[in-house]
Coordinates of C-alpha atoms in Angstrom, one line a residue:
Chain A
M1261 CA -126.4 55.4 -78.9
L1262 CA -126.8 58.5 -80.2
A1263 CA -123.4 59.8 -81.4
I1264 CA -122.9 63.8 -82.0
S1265 CA -121.6 63.3 -85.7
I1266 CA -124.3 64.3 -88.5
M1267 CA -124.7 62.5 -91.1
G1268 CA -124.6 63.2 -94.9
P1269 CA -121.8 64.1 -97.5
S1270 CA -120.1 67.1 -97.7
W1271 CA -116.4 68.8 -98.3
A1272 CA -116.2 68.4 -94.8
H1273 CA -117.3 64.5 -94.5
N1274 CA -115.2 64.0 -97.5
L1275 CA -112.0 65.0 -96.0
K1276 CA -109.7 62.0 -94.4
I1277 CA -109.6 62.1 -90.6
G1278 CA -105.8 62.3 -90.1
Y1279 CA -106.1 65.8 -92.0
K1280 CA -108.8 67.1 -90.1
L1281 CA -107.3 66.5 -86.8
V1282 CA -103.9 67.7 -88.1
A1283 CA -105.6 71.1 -89.3
L1284 CA -107.8 71.1 -85.9
S1285 CA -104.4 70.6 -83.9
F1286 CA -102.3 73.7 -85.5
I1287 CA -105.2 75.9 -85.6
S1288 CA -106.0 75.5 -82.1
V1289 CA -102.4 76.2 -80.9
I1290 CA -102.3 79.3 -83.0
I1291 CA -105.8 80.4 -82.0
F1292 CA -104.5 79.8 -78.4
F1293 CA -101.7 82.5 -79.2
I1294 CA -104.2 84.9 -80.1
N1295 CA -105.1 88.1 -78.3
N1296 CA -107.0 90.4 -80.4
W1297 CA -110.6 89.8 -79.7
L1298 CA -111.3 91.6 -83.2
L1299 CA -109.6 89.1 -84.9
L1300 CA -111.0 86.2 -82.4
S1301 CA -114.5 87.7 -83.5
V1302 CA -114.0 87.3 -87.1
F1303 CA -112.8 83.3 -86.3
L1304 CA -116.1 83.1 -84.7
V1305 CA -117.8 84.4 -87.6
G1306 CA -116.0 82.4 -89.7
L1307 CA -116.9 79.0 -88.0
I1308 CA -120.5 80.0 -88.4
F1309 CA -119.9 80.3 -92.2
L1310 CA -117.4 76.6 -91.8
Y1311 CA -120.9 75.2 -90.2
S1312 CA -123.4 76.7 -92.8
S1313 CA -121.1 75.8 -95.6
V1314 CA -122.2 71.8 -94.3
S1315 CA -125.6 72.6 -94.0
L1316 CA -128.0 74.9 -91.8
F1317 CA -128.8 71.5 -89.6
A1318 CA -125.0 71.3 -89.0
L1319 CA -125.0 75.1 -88.0
R1320 CA -128.1 74.3 -85.5
K1321 CA -126.5 71.4 -84.1
G1322 CA -123.4 73.3 -83.7
I1323 CA -125.8 75.9 -81.8
L1324 CA -126.9 73.5 -79.5
L1325 CA -123.8 72.0 -78.3
L1326 CA -122.2 75.6 -77.9
R1327 CA -125.5 75.7 -74.9
P1328 CA -123.9 74.5 -72.0
L1329 CA -120.9 76.4 -72.6
I1330 CA -122.4 79.7 -72.8
W1331 CA -123.2 79.4 -69.1
V1332 CA -119.4 79.0 -67.9
V1333 CA -118.5 81.5 -70.4
L1334 CA -120.6 84.3 -69.3
L1335 CA -119.5 83.3 -65.8
I1336 CA -116.1 83.5 -66.3
W1337 CA -117.0 86.8 -68.4
I1338 CA -118.6 88.5 -65.3
F1339 CA -115.7 87.2 -63.3
H1340 CA -113.5 89.0 -64.8
L1341 CA -115.3 92.1 -65.5
I1342 CA -116.1 92.4 -62.0
R1343 CA -111.9 92.3 -61.9
G1344 CA -112.0 95.0 -63.9
E1345 CA -110.2 93.0 -66.6
Y1346 CA -112.4 93.4 -69.6
L1347 CA -110.0 93.2 -72.5
S1348 CA -108.6 90.1 -70.9
G1349 CA -112.2 88.5 -70.0
T1350 CA -113.3 88.9 -73.3
V1351 CA -110.4 87.6 -75.5
T1352 CA -110.7 84.4 -72.8
C1353 CA -114.1 83.6 -73.8
L1354 CA -114.1 84.1 -77.3
R1355 CA -111.0 81.9 -77.7
L1356 CA -112.9 79.6 -75.6
L1357 CA -115.9 79.4 -77.8
V1358 CA -113.7 79.2 -81.1
L1359 CA -112.0 76.7 -80.0
F1360 CA -115.0 74.5 -78.6
A1361 CA -116.7 75.0 -81.7
L1362 CA -113.8 74.4 -84.1
A1363 CA -113.3 70.7 -82.3
N1364 CA -116.5 70.2 -82.4
F1365 CA -117.0 70.9 -86.2
V1366 CA -114.1 67.8 -86.5
T1367 CA -116.3 65.9 -84.3
M1368 CA -119.2 66.4 -86.2
T1369 CA -118.3 65.8 -89.5
S1370 CA -116.1 62.5 -89.0
K1371 CA -117.9 59.1 -88.9
L1372 CA -117.2 56.9 -85.7
S1373 CA -115.4 54.3 -87.6
D1374 CA -113.1 56.6 -88.8
M1375 CA -112.2 57.9 -85.8
I1376 CA -111.9 54.2 -84.2
E1377 CA -109.6 53.2 -87.4
F1378 CA -107.5 56.5 -86.8
F1379 CA -107.0 56.4 -83.3
L1380 CA -105.8 52.6 -83.4
W1381 CA -103.3 53.5 -86.2
I1382 CA -102.1 56.1 -84.0
L1383 CA -101.8 53.6 -81.0
H1384 CA -99.4 51.5 -83.6
P1385 CA -95.9 52.4 -81.8
L1386 CA -97.0 50.9 -78.7
K1387 CA -97.0 47.7 -80.2
L1388 CA -93.3 48.1 -79.9
I1389 CA -93.8 48.3 -75.9
G1390 CA -95.6 45.1 -76.0
V1391 CA -99.2 46.7 -75.9
K1392 CA -101.7 44.7 -77.4
T1393 CA -103.8 47.2 -80.2
S1394 CA -106.1 44.2 -81.0
S1395 CA -107.1 44.2 -77.0
I1396 CA -107.7 47.9 -77.0
G1397 CA -109.7 47.3 -80.2
L1398 CA -111.4 44.9 -78.8
A1399 CA -112.2 47.0 -75.5
L1400 CA -113.6 50.1 -77.4
G1401 CA -116.1 47.9 -79.1
M1402 CA -117.2 46.2 -76.0
V1403 CA -117.6 49.7 -74.2
I1404 CA -119.8 50.4 -77.2
R1405 CA -121.3 47.8 -77.2
F1406 CA -122.1 47.2 -73.2
T1407 CA -123.5 50.7 -72.3
P1408 CA -126.7 50.0 -73.7
V1409 CA -126.6 46.8 -72.1
L1410 CA -125.9 48.0 -68.7
I1411 CA -128.9 50.7 -68.9
E1412 CA -131.0 47.5 -70.1
R1413 CA -129.9 45.5 -66.6
A1414 CA -130.5 48.7 -64.6
K1415 CA -134.0 49.1 -66.1
Q1416 CA -135.1 45.5 -65.5
L1417 CA -133.7 45.5 -62.1
L1418 CA -136.1 48.8 -61.6
E1419 CA -138.9 46.9 -63.0
S1420 CA -138.3 43.8 -60.5
W1421 CA -138.4 46.1 -57.6
R1422 CA -141.4 47.6 -58.7
A1423 CA -143.1 44.7 -59.1
R1424 CA -142.3 43.5 -55.8
A1425 CA -142.0 46.7 -53.7
L1426 CA -144.9 48.9 -52.3
K1427 CA -141.8 51.4 -51.8
H1428 CA -140.5 53.7 -54.4
T1429 CA -136.7 52.4 -55.6
N1430 CA -134.3 53.8 -53.7
W1431 CA -130.6 54.1 -53.6
R1432 CA -130.2 50.3 -52.5
I1433 CA -131.0 49.0 -55.9
I1434 CA -127.2 49.9 -56.9
L1435 CA -125.6 47.2 -55.5
P1436 CA -127.7 44.3 -57.1
I1437 CA -127.4 46.5 -60.5
F1438 CA -123.4 45.9 -59.8
I1439 CA -123.3 42.4 -59.0
T1440 CA -125.5 41.6 -62.1
V1441 CA -123.3 43.4 -64.4
I1442 CA -120.2 41.8 -62.6
D1443 CA -121.5 38.7 -63.3
D1444 CA -122.4 39.6 -67.0
A1445 CA -118.8 40.6 -67.2
D1446 CA -117.6 37.5 -65.6
R1447 CA -120.2 35.4 -68.4
V1448 CA -118.8 37.3 -70.9
A1449 CA -114.7 36.6 -70.0
E1450 CA -115.4 33.2 -70.0
A1451 CA -116.9 32.9 -73.5
I1452 CA -114.1 34.7 -74.6
R1453 CA -111.7 32.2 -73.1
A1454 CA -113.9 29.5 -74.3
R1455 CA -113.4 30.8 -78.0
G1456 CA -109.7 30.7 -77.7
G1457 CA -109.2 34.1 -75.8
I1458 CA -108.1 37.2 -76.9
Chain B
M1114 CA -106.4 38.1 -68.7
E1115 CA -109.6 38.1 -70.5
R1116 CA -111.4 39.1 -67.4
N1117 CA -109.0 42.3 -67.3
I1118 CA -110.1 43.4 -70.3
V1119 CA -113.8 42.9 -69.9
Y1120 CA -114.1 44.4 -66.5
I1121 CA -111.8 47.2 -67.8
A1122 CA -115.1 47.7 -70.7
L1123 CA -117.6 47.1 -68.0
F1124 CA -116.2 50.1 -65.6
A1125 CA -115.5 52.3 -68.8
G1126 CA -119.1 51.8 -69.7
L1127 CA -120.6 51.9 -66.0
I1128 CA -118.8 55.8 -66.2
A1129 CA -120.5 56.6 -69.0
V1130 CA -124.1 55.1 -67.4
L1131 CA -123.6 57.2 -64.6
G1132 CA -123.6 60.1 -66.2
L1133 CA -126.9 59.6 -67.5
L1134 CA -128.1 59.5 -63.7
P1135 CA -130.6 62.4 -63.2
K1136 CA -127.8 65.5 -62.1
L1137 CA -128.3 69.1 -60.7
T1138 CA -126.4 71.7 -62.9
L1139 CA -125.3 74.7 -61.3
I1140 CA -124.6 78.2 -62.6
S1141 CA -120.7 77.5 -63.1
G1142 CA -121.8 75.2 -65.6
I1143 CA -120.5 72.1 -64.2
P1144 CA -122.6 69.3 -63.3
I1145 CA -123.3 67.6 -60.3
T1146 CA -123.1 64.2 -61.4
A1147 CA -122.7 60.6 -60.3
Q1148 CA -119.8 60.0 -63.3
S1149 CA -117.0 60.7 -60.9
L1150 CA -118.4 57.9 -58.8
G1151 CA -117.5 55.8 -61.8
V1152 CA -113.8 57.1 -61.7
M1153 CA -113.9 56.1 -58.2
L1154 CA -115.0 52.8 -58.4
C1155 CA -112.7 52.1 -61.0
G1156 CA -109.8 52.8 -58.9
V1157 CA -111.4 50.8 -55.8
I1158 CA -112.5 47.8 -57.8
L1159 CA -110.1 48.0 -60.3
G1160 CA -107.2 48.6 -58.9
A1161 CA -104.7 51.4 -60.3
K1162 CA -103.6 50.0 -63.8
R1163 CA -107.0 48.8 -64.5
G1164 CA -108.9 51.5 -62.8
A1165 CA -106.6 54.1 -64.9
L1166 CA -107.2 51.7 -67.9
A1167 CA -110.8 51.8 -67.9
V1168 CA -111.0 55.6 -66.9
L1169 CA -108.2 56.2 -70.5
L1170 CA -110.7 53.9 -72.4
F1171 CA -114.1 55.9 -71.3
L1172 CA -111.9 58.8 -72.3
S1173 CA -110.7 57.4 -75.5
L1174 CA -114.4 57.3 -76.5
V1175 CA -115.4 60.7 -75.7
A1176 CA -112.7 62.1 -77.9
L1177 CA -113.8 59.7 -80.8
G1178 CA -117.0 61.7 -80.4
L1179 CA -119.6 59.3 -78.2
P1180 CA -121.6 61.5 -76.1
L1181 CA -120.5 59.4 -72.7
L1182 CA -120.1 62.7 -70.5
A1183 CA -122.9 63.7 -67.9
G1184 CA -125.6 65.6 -69.9
G1185 CA -124.5 64.0 -73.4
R1186 CA -121.5 66.0 -73.8
G1187 CA -118.7 64.5 -75.6
G1188 CA -116.8 65.1 -78.6
L1189 CA -113.5 66.9 -79.0
G1190 CA -114.6 70.1 -78.2
V1191 CA -115.1 69.1 -74.2
F1192 CA -111.4 69.0 -74.2
T1193 CA -110.9 72.6 -75.2
T1194 CA -112.4 73.9 -72.1
P1195 CA -111.5 74.9 -68.5
W1196 CA -112.4 72.3 -66.8
A1197 CA -111.2 69.5 -69.1
G1198 CA -108.5 69.8 -66.5
F1199 CA -111.2 67.1 -64.6
L1200 CA -110.7 64.6 -67.9
F1201 CA -107.4 64.7 -68.3
G1202 CA -107.1 64.2 -64.0
F1203 CA -109.6 61.4 -64.3
P1204 CA -106.8 58.8 -65.2
A1205 CA -104.7 60.0 -62.1
A1206 CA -107.6 60.2 -59.9
A1207 CA -108.4 56.4 -60.8
Y1208 CA -104.6 55.7 -60.5
T1209 CA -104.1 57.2 -57.3
T1210 CA -107.4 55.8 -55.4
G1211 CA -106.2 52.3 -57.0
Y1212 CA -103.2 52.4 -55.4
I1213 CA -104.4 53.4 -52.0
M1214 CA -106.7 50.6 -52.2
E1215 CA -104.1 48.0 -53.0
K1216 CA -102.0 49.4 -50.2
F1217 CA -104.9 49.4 -47.7
K1218 CA -105.8 45.9 -48.7
H1219 CA -105.8 44.9 -44.6
M1220 CA -108.2 47.4 -43.3
P1221 CA -112.1 47.2 -43.2
I1222 CA -113.0 47.8 -46.9
S1223 CA -115.8 50.6 -46.9
F1224 CA -113.0 52.5 -44.9
A1225 CA -110.7 51.4 -47.6
A1226 CA -112.6 52.3 -50.3
S1227 CA -114.0 55.8 -49.1
S1228 CA -110.2 57.1 -48.1
A1229 CA -108.7 56.2 -51.6
A1230 CA -111.8 57.2 -53.0
F1231 CA -111.2 60.7 -51.3
F1232 CA -107.3 60.9 -51.3
G1233 CA -107.6 59.8 -54.7
S1234 CA -110.8 61.0 -57.0
I1235 CA -111.1 64.4 -54.6
I1236 CA -107.5 65.3 -53.7
V1237 CA -105.3 64.4 -56.4
L1238 CA -108.1 65.0 -59.0
Y1239 CA -108.7 68.8 -57.7
A1240 CA -105.2 69.4 -57.7
I1241 CA -105.0 68.6 -61.3
A1242 CA -108.1 70.3 -62.4
I1243 CA -108.1 73.6 -60.3
P1244 CA -104.9 74.6 -61.8
Y1245 CA -105.9 74.0 -65.2
Y1246 CA -109.1 75.7 -64.7
M1247 CA -107.1 78.7 -63.3
I1248 CA -105.1 78.8 -66.9
G1249 CA -107.9 78.1 -68.9
A1250 CA -110.4 80.5 -67.2
K1251 CA -107.8 82.9 -66.5
M1252 CA -109.1 83.1 -63.0
D1253 CA -106.8 83.1 -59.7
F1254 CA -107.0 80.2 -56.9
F1255 CA -109.7 81.6 -55.1
Q1256 CA -112.1 82.5 -58.0
S1257 CA -111.5 78.8 -59.2
L1258 CA -111.9 77.2 -55.9
L1259 CA -115.3 78.9 -55.5
T1260 CA -116.6 77.8 -58.7
M1261 CA -115.5 74.3 -57.6
S1262 CA -116.6 74.1 -53.9
P1263 CA -120.2 73.3 -54.3
F1264 CA -119.2 69.9 -55.9
I1265 CA -117.0 69.0 -52.8
P1266 CA -120.0 68.0 -50.6
G1267 CA -121.5 65.8 -53.6
D1268 CA -118.0 64.3 -53.8
I1269 CA -117.7 63.4 -50.3
I1270 CA -121.0 61.9 -50.4
K1271 CA -119.6 59.6 -53.5
C1272 CA -116.9 58.6 -51.5
I1273 CA -119.0 57.2 -48.6
L1274 CA -121.3 55.7 -51.8
A1275 CA -118.0 54.2 -53.4
G1276 CA -117.0 52.8 -50.0
F1277 CA -120.5 51.0 -49.5
I1278 CA -120.5 49.4 -52.9
A1279 CA -117.0 48.1 -52.4
N1280 CA -118.0 47.0 -49.6
G1281 CA -121.3 45.1 -51.2
I1282 CA -119.2 43.6 -54.0
H1283 CA -116.8 42.5 -51.6
K1284 CA -119.2 40.1 -49.8
A1285 CA -121.3 39.2 -52.7
R1286 CA -118.4 38.3 -55.2
P1287 CA -114.8 38.7 -53.5
V1288 CA -113.0 37.4 -56.3
S1289 CA -114.5 40.4 -58.5
V1290 CA -112.7 43.2 -56.4
L1291 CA -109.7 43.1 -58.6
S1292 CA -107.4 45.7 -56.3
W1293 CA -107.5 43.2 -53.7
A1294 CA -107.0 40.0 -55.5
N1295 CA -103.5 38.0 -55.2
S1296 CA -103.2 36.8 -58.8
R1297 CA -102.9 39.2 -61.8

C-alpha cells in the first residue's frame, strides 16, 4: 500500500516521533491564534524552506498533497470576498494552508512503524480502564493486511461476473462481495481462535 | 470475541476500500464518495459500540499516515481542514446508526437499516460537520449548508443502499449481523 511518507534519511526523519508531534501541536495552536496575514505568509514561505531542507522531492510531494486543498481554499476565499471580508478571508485561507502543510510535513517524514509504536504507547493509559492494547495493535495490523485482500476479492468477483455474463457488471455485485468478505472474516476469526485466541 | 475484533478490522478496511471507488469531485472540494456508506454499514451491521470502534480504527490509520480517505488522502493534515468535522463526526454517526439499528430490531431490516443510516450518518453527522466547517472556514450557517447540500442526495441514496445491503447480509448470513445478534 502506498503511504504518504517518503523515504530516505533526513534531519526530519531522524527526529523522534514524539518530539515531532508535540512540536506540531504547539506550533498548530500558536498558528491558530495568529491573525496577521503577513506573519502567516512568512510561515508559508518558511514551510517551503522546511520541505526543501529535506529534499526537492519532498517539496514537490508536499505541493502535490496540497492540490486538493487549493480548490476548497479558493472557494472559501471567494465566499469571503463576496461578503467583503477581504482580510478575514485571506487570513483564514492562509492559516488553513499553513496548518495543513505543517501537519503533512510530519506525516511525510515519519515511518508508519514509528507512528504505530507511538500510537500504541499513547494508548497505554487505557490499560488501566481494562482495554486491551494488544488487541488494538492486532486490529491495526489486520486492517492494513485486510484492505488489499478486500480489493483482491472484489476484483475476483468482478472477473467471474464478466466471465459468465453478457452484460457489464452492475451494482448487484456488491452483495456477493460483502458476503464473501464476511466469510473470509469468519475464517480468520476461527483461525485466531484455533491458535489460542487474542 | 475474536470475531468482534476481526469484524471491526474488516469494516474499517471496508471504509477504506469504499473510498477507492470512483468519485465525483465538486467545486467545494469535498468529493462525493462511497466512503460514508462504509460508516453507515459499520453502524448498521456491527451495532453502536463495535461500529464506532471500527470507524475509530479507520481514523487512527488515516492519522498514522495511510492514504485511506477517498482520493488517496490521509495523514495528519486532513484533520486540520474545515471538513475534518466529518472525520470527527464519523464515529458519532456510526454509533448513532448502530444504536438506532439495535433499537429497531423488530422492524423489517431494510427499513431499520435505512432509517438508522439516515438519522445517524446524515442528521447527526451533518449536525457535527456543519458547525465545525463554519468555525474552520469562518462561514455562516447558510453558506456552509450551501457548500454541503450537493452531497445530501448522494447520501440519501447511500442510506437506501445500506438498507439493501443489510437486507442481503441478513438473508445470507444472519449470524453476521452483529447489531441484531443476541449474544455479545
